[in-house]
mmCIF file of C-alpha atoms (C1' of nucleotides) in Angstrom:
data_model
loop_
_atom_site.group_PDB
_atom_site.id
_atom_site.type_symbol
_atom_site.label_atom_id
_atom_site.label_comp_id
_atom_site.label_asym_id
_atom_site.label_seq_id
_atom_site.Cartn_x
_atom_site.Cartn_y
_atom_site.Cartn_z
ATOM 1 C CA MET A 290 -2.336 -11.570 -41.041
ATOM 2 C CA PRO A 291 0.215 -13.711 -39.482
ATOM 3 C CA GLU A 292 -0.634 -16.938 -37.258
ATOM 4 C CA LEU A 293 2.290 -19.150 -36.967
ATOM 5 C CA PRO A 294 1.036 -20.887 -40.516
ATOM 6 C CA GLU A 295 1.569 -18.006 -42.339
ATOM 7 C CA VAL A 296 4.812 -16.934 -40.672
ATOM 8 C CA GLU A 297 5.826 -20.710 -41.512
ATOM 9 C CA THR A 298 4.855 -19.636 -45.388
ATOM 10 C CA VAL A 299 6.348 -16.720 -45.018
ATOM 11 C CA ARG A 300 10.039 -17.917 -43.289
ATOM 12 C CA ARG A 301 10.537 -21.010 -46.596
ATOM 13 C CA GLY A 302 10.083 -18.056 -48.634
ATOM 14 C CA LEU A 303 12.761 -15.390 -48.013
ATOM 15 C CA GLN A 304 15.000 -18.497 -46.400
ATOM 16 C CA PRO A 305 16.447 -19.138 -50.117
ATOM 17 C CA VAL A 306 17.003 -15.865 -50.593
ATOM 18 C CA MET A 307 18.495 -14.582 -47.453
ATOM 19 C CA GLU A 308 20.395 -17.346 -46.297
ATOM 20 C CA GLY A 309 24.221 -17.155 -46.873
ATOM 21 C CA ALA A 310 23.608 -14.319 -48.127
ATOM 22 C CA LYS A 311 24.537 -10.772 -47.963
ATOM 23 C CA ILE A 312 22.673 -7.185 -46.435
ATOM 24 C CA LEU A 313 24.428 -5.710 -49.185
ATOM 25 C CA VAL A 314 22.230 -2.049 -48.533
ATOM 26 C CA ALA A 315 19.394 -2.248 -45.519
ATOM 27 C CA GLU A 316 16.777 1.183 -45.413
ATOM 28 C CA ALA A 317 14.210 2.171 -43.159
ATOM 29 C CA ARG A 318 12.335 4.456 -45.089
ATOM 30 C CA ARG A 319 10.712 5.996 -41.134
ATOM 31 C CA PRO A 320 11.734 5.954 -38.036
ATOM 32 C CA ASP A 321 9.293 4.261 -36.512
ATOM 33 C CA LEU A 322 6.678 0.815 -37.487
ATOM 34 C CA ARG A 323 4.764 0.060 -33.776
ATOM 35 C CA PHE A 324 8.100 1.175 -32.207
ATOM 36 C CA PRO A 325 10.789 3.309 -33.461
ATOM 37 C CA PHE A 326 13.685 1.719 -35.363
ATOM 38 C CA GLN A 327 16.572 1.449 -33.040
ATOM 39 C CA PRO A 328 19.296 4.668 -34.026
ATOM 40 C CA ASP A 329 21.828 1.687 -34.945
ATOM 41 C CA PHE A 330 19.332 -0.714 -36.897
ATOM 42 C CA VAL A 331 21.033 -0.059 -40.260
ATOM 43 C CA ALA A 332 24.012 -0.042 -39.427
ATOM 44 C CA ARG A 333 23.869 -3.150 -37.624
ATOM 45 C CA LEU A 334 22.553 -4.446 -40.372
ATOM 46 C CA LYS A 335 24.244 -3.584 -43.476
ATOM 47 C CA GLY A 336 27.485 -5.566 -44.526
ATOM 48 C CA GLN A 337 25.905 -8.734 -42.291
ATOM 49 C CA VAL A 338 25.759 -12.350 -43.691
ATOM 50 C CA VAL A 339 22.329 -14.172 -42.571
ATOM 51 C CA THR A 340 24.144 -17.357 -41.430
ATOM 52 C CA GLY A 341 20.114 -18.786 -40.852
ATOM 53 C CA LEU A 342 16.627 -17.622 -41.076
ATOM 54 C CA GLY A 343 14.250 -19.597 -38.097
ATOM 55 C CA ARG A 344 10.940 -18.604 -36.483
ATOM 56 C CA ARG A 345 9.613 -18.110 -32.467
ATOM 57 C CA ALA A 346 6.127 -18.483 -32.124
ATOM 58 C CA LYS A 347 5.018 -15.689 -34.417
ATOM 59 C CA TYR A 348 8.995 -13.900 -35.102
ATOM 60 C CA LEU A 349 11.129 -14.391 -37.713
ATOM 61 C CA MET A 350 14.495 -14.468 -36.345
ATOM 62 C CA ALA A 351 17.354 -14.452 -38.511
ATOM 63 C CA ASP A 352 20.907 -15.021 -37.131
ATOM 64 C CA LEU A 353 23.760 -12.788 -38.219
ATOM 65 C CA ALA A 354 27.318 -13.312 -38.484
ATOM 66 C CA SER A 355 28.451 -10.266 -36.223
ATOM 67 C CA GLY A 356 26.460 -11.870 -33.306
ATOM 68 C CA ASP A 357 23.333 -10.404 -33.957
ATOM 69 C CA VAL A 358 19.687 -11.494 -34.021
ATOM 70 C CA LEU A 359 17.586 -9.619 -36.317
ATOM 71 C CA LEU A 360 13.868 -10.192 -34.852
ATOM 72 C CA MET A 361 11.325 -9.653 -37.356
ATOM 73 C CA HIS A 362 7.254 -9.388 -36.036
ATOM 74 C CA LEU A 363 4.484 -9.509 -39.004
ATOM 75 C CA GLY A 364 1.994 -7.552 -36.196
ATOM 76 C CA MET A 365 -1.523 -7.330 -37.654
ATOM 77 C CA SER A 366 -0.826 -6.616 -41.413
ATOM 78 C CA GLY A 367 2.865 -6.527 -42.502
ATOM 79 C CA SER A 368 4.010 -8.918 -45.581
ATOM 80 C CA PHE A 369 7.464 -9.662 -47.770
ATOM 81 C CA ARG A 370 8.166 -9.626 -51.083
ATOM 82 C CA VAL A 371 10.687 -10.936 -53.066
ATOM 83 C CA ILE A 372 12.070 -9.345 -56.060
ATOM 84 C CA LYS A 373 14.567 -9.183 -58.473
ATOM 85 C CA PRO A 374 16.372 -5.348 -58.223
ATOM 86 C CA ASP A 375 16.376 -3.201 -61.419
ATOM 87 C CA ASN A 376 19.612 -3.106 -62.763
ATOM 88 C CA GLU A 377 20.018 0.061 -64.173
ATOM 89 C CA ALA A 378 19.130 1.923 -59.732
ATOM 90 C CA ALA A 379 22.748 3.126 -58.258
ATOM 91 C CA PRO A 380 23.591 0.105 -56.635
ATOM 92 C CA GLY A 381 22.373 1.396 -52.865
ATOM 93 C CA GLU A 382 19.218 3.057 -53.923
ATOM 94 C CA PHE A 383 15.994 0.617 -54.012
ATOM 95 C CA HIS A 384 14.440 0.928 -57.753
ATOM 96 C CA TYR A 385 11.495 -1.062 -58.353
ATOM 97 C CA PRO A 386 7.944 -0.496 -60.095
ATOM 98 C CA ARG A 387 5.770 0.466 -57.207
ATOM 99 C CA ALA A 388 3.208 -1.386 -56.201
ATOM 100 C CA LYS A 389 -0.081 0.054 -55.534
ATOM 101 C CA ASP A 390 0.578 0.339 -51.866
ATOM 102 C CA SER A 391 4.035 0.851 -52.188
ATOM 103 C CA THR A 392 3.213 4.371 -49.336
ATOM 104 C CA HIS A 393 3.011 1.460 -47.108
ATOM 105 C CA ASP A 394 6.827 -0.123 -47.915
ATOM 106 C CA HIS A 395 8.794 0.618 -44.428
ATOM 107 C CA VAL A 396 12.214 -1.258 -44.490
ATOM 108 C CA LEU A 397 13.987 -2.982 -47.823
ATOM 109 C CA PHE A 398 16.373 -5.030 -48.077
ATOM 110 C CA ARG A 399 19.023 -5.645 -50.550
ATOM 111 C CA MET A 400 20.613 -9.140 -50.887
ATOM 112 C CA SER A 401 24.128 -10.870 -52.622
ATOM 113 C CA SER A 402 22.039 -13.463 -53.313
ATOM 114 C CA GLY A 403 20.115 -10.809 -56.113
ATOM 115 C CA ALA A 404 16.913 -10.551 -53.998
ATOM 116 C CA ASP A 405 15.592 -7.236 -52.615
ATOM 117 C CA ILE A 406 13.075 -8.069 -49.839
ATOM 118 C CA ILE A 407 10.274 -5.075 -49.120
ATOM 119 C CA PHE A 408 8.597 -5.226 -45.687
ATOM 120 C CA ASN A 409 4.707 -3.789 -46.035
ATOM 121 C CA ASP A 410 2.708 -2.979 -43.378
ATOM 122 C CA PRO A 411 -0.445 -0.143 -43.444
ATOM 123 C CA ARG A 412 -0.682 -0.986 -40.299
ATOM 124 C CA ARG A 413 2.379 -0.956 -38.755
ATOM 125 C CA PHE A 414 1.844 -3.380 -35.639
ATOM 126 C CA GLY A 415 4.109 -5.032 -36.836
ATOM 127 C CA TYR A 416 8.108 -4.575 -35.697
ATOM 128 C CA MET A 417 11.978 -4.663 -35.988
ATOM 129 C CA LYS A 418 14.390 -4.801 -33.152
ATOM 130 C CA VAL A 419 17.869 -6.378 -33.564
ATOM 131 C CA ILE A 420 19.463 -7.957 -30.362
ATOM 132 C CA ALA A 421 22.659 -9.545 -29.418
ATOM 133 C CA ARG A 422 21.892 -13.226 -29.605
ATOM 134 C CA SER A 423 23.564 -13.849 -25.944
ATOM 135 C CA ALA A 424 21.184 -11.172 -25.044
ATOM 136 C CA LEU A 425 18.245 -14.056 -26.558
ATOM 137 C CA ASP A 426 17.301 -15.094 -23.276
ATOM 138 C CA GLU A 427 16.092 -11.562 -21.298
ATOM 139 C CA GLU A 428 14.603 -10.259 -24.452
ATOM 140 C CA PRO A 429 11.725 -9.238 -23.078
ATOM 141 C CA LEU A 430 9.833 -9.526 -26.447
ATOM 142 C CA LEU A 431 10.316 -13.277 -26.765
ATOM 143 C CA ARG A 432 10.443 -13.670 -22.398
ATOM 144 C CA GLY A 433 7.706 -15.998 -21.446
ATOM 145 C CA LEU A 434 6.652 -17.428 -24.502
ATOM 146 C CA GLY A 435 4.570 -20.743 -24.328
ATOM 147 C CA PRO A 436 5.699 -23.417 -26.120
ATOM 148 C CA GLU A 437 5.745 -24.007 -30.189
ATOM 149 C CA PRO A 438 2.495 -26.013 -30.638
ATOM 150 C CA LEU A 439 4.581 -28.097 -33.014
ATOM 151 C CA GLY A 440 7.551 -28.720 -31.238
ATOM 152 C CA ASN A 441 8.058 -31.626 -29.531
ATOM 153 C CA GLU A 442 7.317 -30.593 -25.793
ATOM 154 C CA PHE A 443 3.920 -29.406 -26.218
ATOM 155 C CA ASP A 444 1.406 -31.963 -25.859
ATOM 156 C CA ALA A 445 -1.575 -33.002 -24.149
ATOM 157 C CA ALA A 446 -0.315 -33.602 -20.388
ATOM 158 C CA MET A 447 1.667 -30.010 -20.694
ATOM 159 C CA LEU A 448 -1.290 -27.864 -22.332
ATOM 160 C CA ALA A 449 -3.544 -29.090 -19.675
ATOM 161 C CA ARG A 450 -1.102 -28.539 -16.864
ATOM 162 C CA SER A 451 -1.150 -24.959 -18.478
ATOM 163 C CA CYS A 452 -4.844 -24.951 -17.811
ATOM 164 C CA ALA A 453 -4.899 -25.971 -14.231
ATOM 165 C CA GLY A 454 -6.594 -23.606 -12.101
ATOM 166 C CA LYS A 455 -7.221 -21.394 -15.446
ATOM 167 C CA THR A 456 -10.407 -19.916 -14.443
ATOM 168 C CA THR A 457 -11.034 -18.026 -18.276
ATOM 169 C CA SER A 458 -12.687 -19.590 -21.629
ATOM 170 C CA LEU A 459 -10.247 -22.687 -23.420
ATOM 171 C CA LYS A 460 -10.757 -19.863 -26.302
ATOM 172 C CA ALA A 461 -8.465 -17.103 -24.371
ATOM 173 C CA ALA A 462 -6.189 -19.366 -22.907
ATOM 174 C CA LEU A 463 -5.379 -21.147 -26.640
ATOM 175 C CA LEU A 464 -4.645 -16.859 -27.247
ATOM 176 C CA ASP A 465 -2.468 -16.289 -24.339
ATOM 177 C CA GLN A 466 0.670 -16.586 -26.176
ATOM 178 C CA ARG A 467 2.545 -17.684 -22.619
ATOM 179 C CA VAL A 468 0.532 -21.260 -23.364
ATOM 180 C CA VAL A 469 0.642 -21.771 -26.553
ATOM 181 C CA ALA A 470 3.113 -19.714 -29.208
ATOM 182 C CA GLY A 471 1.653 -19.354 -32.413
ATOM 183 C CA LEU A 472 -1.715 -19.569 -32.178
ATOM 184 C CA GLY A 473 -3.951 -16.805 -33.607
ATOM 185 C CA ASN A 474 -7.495 -16.243 -33.718
ATOM 186 C CA ILE A 475 -8.041 -17.938 -37.109
ATOM 187 C CA TYR A 476 -6.652 -21.165 -35.612
ATOM 188 C CA VAL A 477 -7.595 -21.160 -32.467
ATOM 189 C CA CYS A 478 -11.588 -21.410 -33.281
ATOM 190 C CA GLU A 479 -10.710 -23.682 -36.441
ATOM 191 C CA ALA A 480 -9.105 -25.963 -33.325
ATOM 192 C CA LEU A 481 -11.229 -25.862 -31.255
ATOM 193 C CA HIS A 482 -14.212 -26.713 -34.123
ATOM 194 C CA ARG A 483 -12.019 -29.572 -35.178
ATOM 195 C CA SER A 484 -12.374 -30.790 -31.458
ATOM 196 C CA HIS A 485 -15.980 -30.392 -30.691
ATOM 197 C CA LEU A 486 -15.131 -28.624 -27.995
ATOM 198 C CA SER A 487 -16.695 -25.387 -26.799
ATOM 199 C CA PRO A 488 -14.437 -21.821 -27.334
ATOM 200 C CA ARG A 489 -16.811 -20.983 -24.297
ATOM 201 C CA ARG A 490 -15.113 -24.115 -21.599
ATOM 202 C CA ILE A 491 -12.926 -23.300 -18.538
ATOM 203 C CA ALA A 492 -9.942 -24.113 -19.306
ATOM 204 C CA ALA A 493 -8.746 -26.167 -16.104
ATOM 205 C CA THR A 494 -11.876 -28.536 -17.788
ATOM 206 C CA LEU A 495 -8.781 -30.062 -19.313
ATOM 207 C CA SER A 496 -7.534 -32.045 -16.717
ATOM 208 C CA THR A 497 -9.074 -33.822 -13.529
ATOM 209 C CA LYS A 498 -8.772 -32.434 -9.895
ATOM 210 C CA LYS A 499 -6.603 -34.778 -9.671
ATOM 211 C CA GLY A 500 -4.537 -33.746 -12.436
ATOM 212 C CA GLU A 501 -5.063 -36.187 -14.738
ATOM 213 C CA THR A 502 -5.325 -34.326 -18.461
ATOM 214 C CA THR A 503 -8.704 -35.212 -20.065
ATOM 215 C CA ASP A 504 -8.968 -36.825 -23.437
ATOM 216 C CA HIS A 505 -10.236 -33.178 -24.230
ATOM 217 C CA ALA A 506 -6.633 -31.785 -24.011
ATOM 218 C CA LYS A 507 -5.634 -34.954 -26.004
ATOM 219 C CA ARG A 508 -8.352 -34.221 -29.032
ATOM 220 C CA LEU A 509 -7.705 -30.108 -29.161
ATOM 221 C CA VAL A 510 -3.558 -30.809 -29.331
ATOM 222 C CA GLY A 511 -4.134 -33.400 -32.139
ATOM 223 C CA ALA A 512 -6.607 -30.745 -33.747
ATOM 224 C CA ILE A 513 -3.826 -28.408 -32.749
ATOM 225 C CA HIS A 514 -1.475 -30.393 -34.347
ATOM 226 C CA THR A 515 -3.784 -31.240 -37.676
ATOM 227 C CA VAL A 516 -4.868 -27.365 -38.440
ATOM 228 C CA LEU A 517 -1.473 -25.963 -38.079
ATOM 229 C CA ASN A 518 0.583 -28.620 -40.858
ATOM 230 C CA ASP A 519 -2.537 -28.678 -43.608
ATOM 231 C CA ALA A 520 -2.223 -24.708 -42.839
ATOM 232 C CA ILE A 521 1.108 -24.652 -43.796
ATOM 233 C CA LYS A 522 0.869 -26.441 -46.950
ATOM 234 C CA ALA A 523 -1.519 -24.951 -47.941
ATOM 235 C CA GLY A 524 0.129 -21.417 -47.925
ATOM 236 C CA GLY A 525 -1.189 -19.623 -44.811
ATOM 237 C CA SER A 526 -4.347 -18.351 -44.522
ATOM 238 C CA SER A 527 -5.480 -14.500 -46.974
ATOM 239 C CA LEU A 528 -7.701 -12.954 -45.410
ATOM 240 C CA ARG A 529 -6.697 -9.789 -47.010
ATOM 241 C CA ASP A 530 -3.190 -9.109 -46.040
ATOM 242 C CA HIS A 531 -1.904 -12.161 -46.270
ATOM 243 C CA ARG A 532 0.290 -12.952 -49.166
ATOM 244 C CA GLN A 533 3.473 -15.407 -49.601
ATOM 245 C CA THR A 534 6.580 -14.022 -50.320
ATOM 246 C CA SER A 535 6.022 -14.383 -54.160
ATOM 247 C CA GLY A 536 3.598 -12.138 -53.840
ATOM 248 C CA GLU A 537 0.865 -15.333 -54.002
ATOM 249 C CA LEU A 538 -1.903 -15.879 -51.834
ATOM 250 C CA GLY A 539 -2.852 -19.056 -49.496
ATOM 251 C CA TYR A 540 -5.434 -20.907 -49.911
ATOM 252 C CA PHE A 541 -6.355 -22.391 -45.910
ATOM 253 C CA GLN A 542 -8.836 -20.259 -46.186
ATOM 254 C CA HIS A 543 -10.940 -22.507 -48.491
ATOM 255 C CA SER A 544 -10.206 -24.837 -45.413
ATOM 256 C CA PHE A 545 -12.080 -22.876 -42.835
ATOM 257 C CA LYS A 546 -14.523 -24.756 -41.232
ATOM 258 C CA VAL A 547 -16.047 -21.608 -38.537
ATOM 259 C CA TYR A 548 -13.876 -19.148 -39.120
ATOM 260 C CA ASP A 549 -15.662 -16.251 -41.319
ATOM 261 C CA ARG A 550 -18.140 -18.758 -42.248
ATOM 262 C CA GLU A 551 -21.589 -17.372 -39.963
ATOM 263 C CA GLY A 552 -24.186 -19.098 -40.706
ATOM 264 C CA GLU A 553 -23.132 -21.208 -42.432
ATOM 265 C CA LYS A 554 -24.345 -24.744 -41.988
ATOM 266 C CA CYS A 555 -21.620 -27.155 -40.073
ATOM 267 C CA SER A 556 -19.782 -28.943 -42.154
ATOM 268 C CA THR A 557 -19.326 -32.018 -39.053
ATOM 269 C CA PRO A 558 -20.743 -34.534 -41.392
ATOM 270 C CA ARG A 559 -24.331 -35.882 -38.999
ATOM 271 C CA CYS A 560 -23.995 -32.511 -36.541
ATOM 272 C CA GLY A 561 -26.909 -30.739 -38.788
ATOM 273 C CA GLY A 562 -26.178 -27.112 -36.688
ATOM 274 C CA THR A 563 -25.376 -23.592 -37.952
ATOM 275 C CA VAL A 564 -22.060 -21.683 -37.615
ATOM 276 C CA LYS A 565 -22.575 -19.063 -35.214
ATOM 277 C CA ARG A 566 -20.811 -16.257 -34.159
ATOM 278 C CA PHE A 567 -20.233 -14.064 -30.795
ATOM 279 C CA THR A 568 -17.617 -11.686 -29.136
ATOM 280 C CA GLN A 569 -15.103 -13.437 -26.859
ATOM 281 C CA ASN A 570 -12.646 -11.039 -24.689
ATOM 282 C CA GLY A 571 -13.037 -8.368 -27.394
ATOM 283 C CA ARG A 572 -12.873 -10.541 -30.285
ATOM 284 C CA SER A 573 -15.213 -12.370 -32.950
ATOM 285 C CA THR A 574 -15.067 -16.390 -32.053
ATOM 286 C CA PHE A 575 -16.805 -18.582 -34.847
ATOM 287 C CA TRP A 576 -18.687 -21.964 -33.654
ATOM 288 C CA CYS A 577 -20.681 -24.725 -33.952
ATOM 289 C CA PRO A 578 -23.209 -24.881 -30.280
ATOM 290 C CA LYS A 579 -24.782 -27.963 -31.418
ATOM 291 C CA CYS A 580 -21.165 -29.746 -31.671
ATOM 292 C CA GLN A 581 -18.707 -28.074 -29.727
ATOM 293 C CA LYS A 582 -19.394 -29.008 -25.985
ATOM 294 C "C1'" DC B 1397 -0.526 -13.358 -10.481
ATOM 295 C "C1'" DC B 1398 -4.357 -13.376 -13.619
ATOM 296 C "C1'" DG B 1399 -8.166 -11.511 -16.450
ATOM 297 C "C1'" DC B 1400 -9.936 -8.033 -19.297
ATOM 298 C "C1'" DG B 1401 -10.536 -3.370 -22.239
ATOM 299 C "C1'" DG B 1402 -8.835 -0.449 -24.309
ATOM 300 C "C1'" DG B 1403 -5.581 1.643 -27.237
ATOM 301 C "C1'" DC B 1404 -2.101 1.357 -31.583
ATOM 302 C "C1'" DC B 1405 -2.961 2.479 -36.787
ATOM 303 C "C1'" DT B 1406 -5.179 1.770 -42.053
ATOM 304 C "C1'" DG B 1407 -8.167 0.004 -45.140
ATOM 305 C "C1'" DA B 1408 -12.218 -2.702 -46.645
ATOM 306 C "C1'" DG B 1409 -16.664 -2.861 -47.136
ATOM 307 C "C1'" DA B 1410 -21.213 -2.114 -45.569
ATOM 308 C "C1'" DG B 1411 -25.207 0.983 -44.944
ATOM 309 C "C1'" DC B 1412 -27.700 5.461 -45.497
ATOM 310 C "C1'" DT C 633 -20.469 9.870 -55.297
ATOM 311 C "C1'" DG C 634 -19.003 9.512 -50.584
ATOM 312 C "C1'" DC C 635 -19.936 10.430 -45.757
ATOM 313 C "C1'" DT C 636 -19.980 7.120 -41.705
ATOM 314 C "C1'" DC C 637 -19.426 3.451 -38.553
ATOM 315 C "C1'" DT C 638 -17.844 -1.459 -37.896
ATOM 316 C "C1'" DC C 639 -14.223 -4.607 -37.931
ATOM 317 C "C1'" DA C 640 -9.709 -6.793 -38.386
ATOM 318 C "C1'" DG C 641 -5.475 -12.071 -38.942
ATOM 319 C "C1'" DG C 642 -1.422 -9.102 -32.230
ATOM 320 C "C1'" DC C 643 0.055 -7.265 -28.762
ATOM 321 C "C1'" DC C 644 1.464 -4.236 -24.748
ATOM 322 C "C1'" DC C 645 0.196 -1.891 -20.781
ATOM 323 C "C1'" DG C 646 -2.974 -0.489 -17.499
ATOM 324 C "C1'" DC C 647 -6.313 -1.071 -13.867
ATOM 325 C "C1'" DG C 648 -9.917 -3.829 -10.788
#
DNA sequence: CCGCGGGCCTGAGAGC
DNA sequence: TGCTCTCAGGCCCGCG
């Protein structure tokens, strides 16, 4: 599911029930997700007030009054849903009508705001980890993450600079979280199409030999901003797993120009090309060879 | 250091 | 209906 717009959608759904609320009960229903849970995972959450819920790239970060931070990553198939606790359940017990795939409900929180928060992740590529806020800078999961694509410091000059000398494709460079943090396969394909740049273009061509930022880089950054902002407004893209915390689907998938649209006519005005698909670094790339150069 | 491919998991969908 | 195969929105790791 989750690239930046989906994670941001989830953050906005969780914020009202988490911020300012205490974690009354925390439960991990299996020993691991992608990684084993820390032995003190539950203990460090229980009784803590969540003072803020933020996002860094594709990570959700819940600040706790203890000085810890709960890092949460949705992997490929993770989702959160927020429901009202069953009043008949014992206080420490999660007793709600079971959803179809509740076998994959792995982590549960009961909040003092009157919400139960359930993390479901069939493929278990997601993970959670509690770290001290003071150790955030040394956290291996976060170290090396590039700039936020919607942040102030991310602009054409910066992108061109970090792609300078890169012999790899533009597609691979944009998927590299060290270059820019938060894009995934869908939004890279969509941003490249909207900026009329080929996914096969060499990344280094975003700047000239003299180090000047090209118009290509400017177009690309503009397209990244537009596509991410539009996707957030739409509640993200729901292909199979992504849900808003209310259970509603996102609807940006209806605005895809190329992703999952192989064989369709290119939507660029007067282009007349056809959307093609090929494999790049082991992943599907969708693009229009006619208008993306 | 860089770029690439394999692997981690489960489930959905296609084809037979 | 049911089997097998392919593929999926992410990212870590080891190899050359």
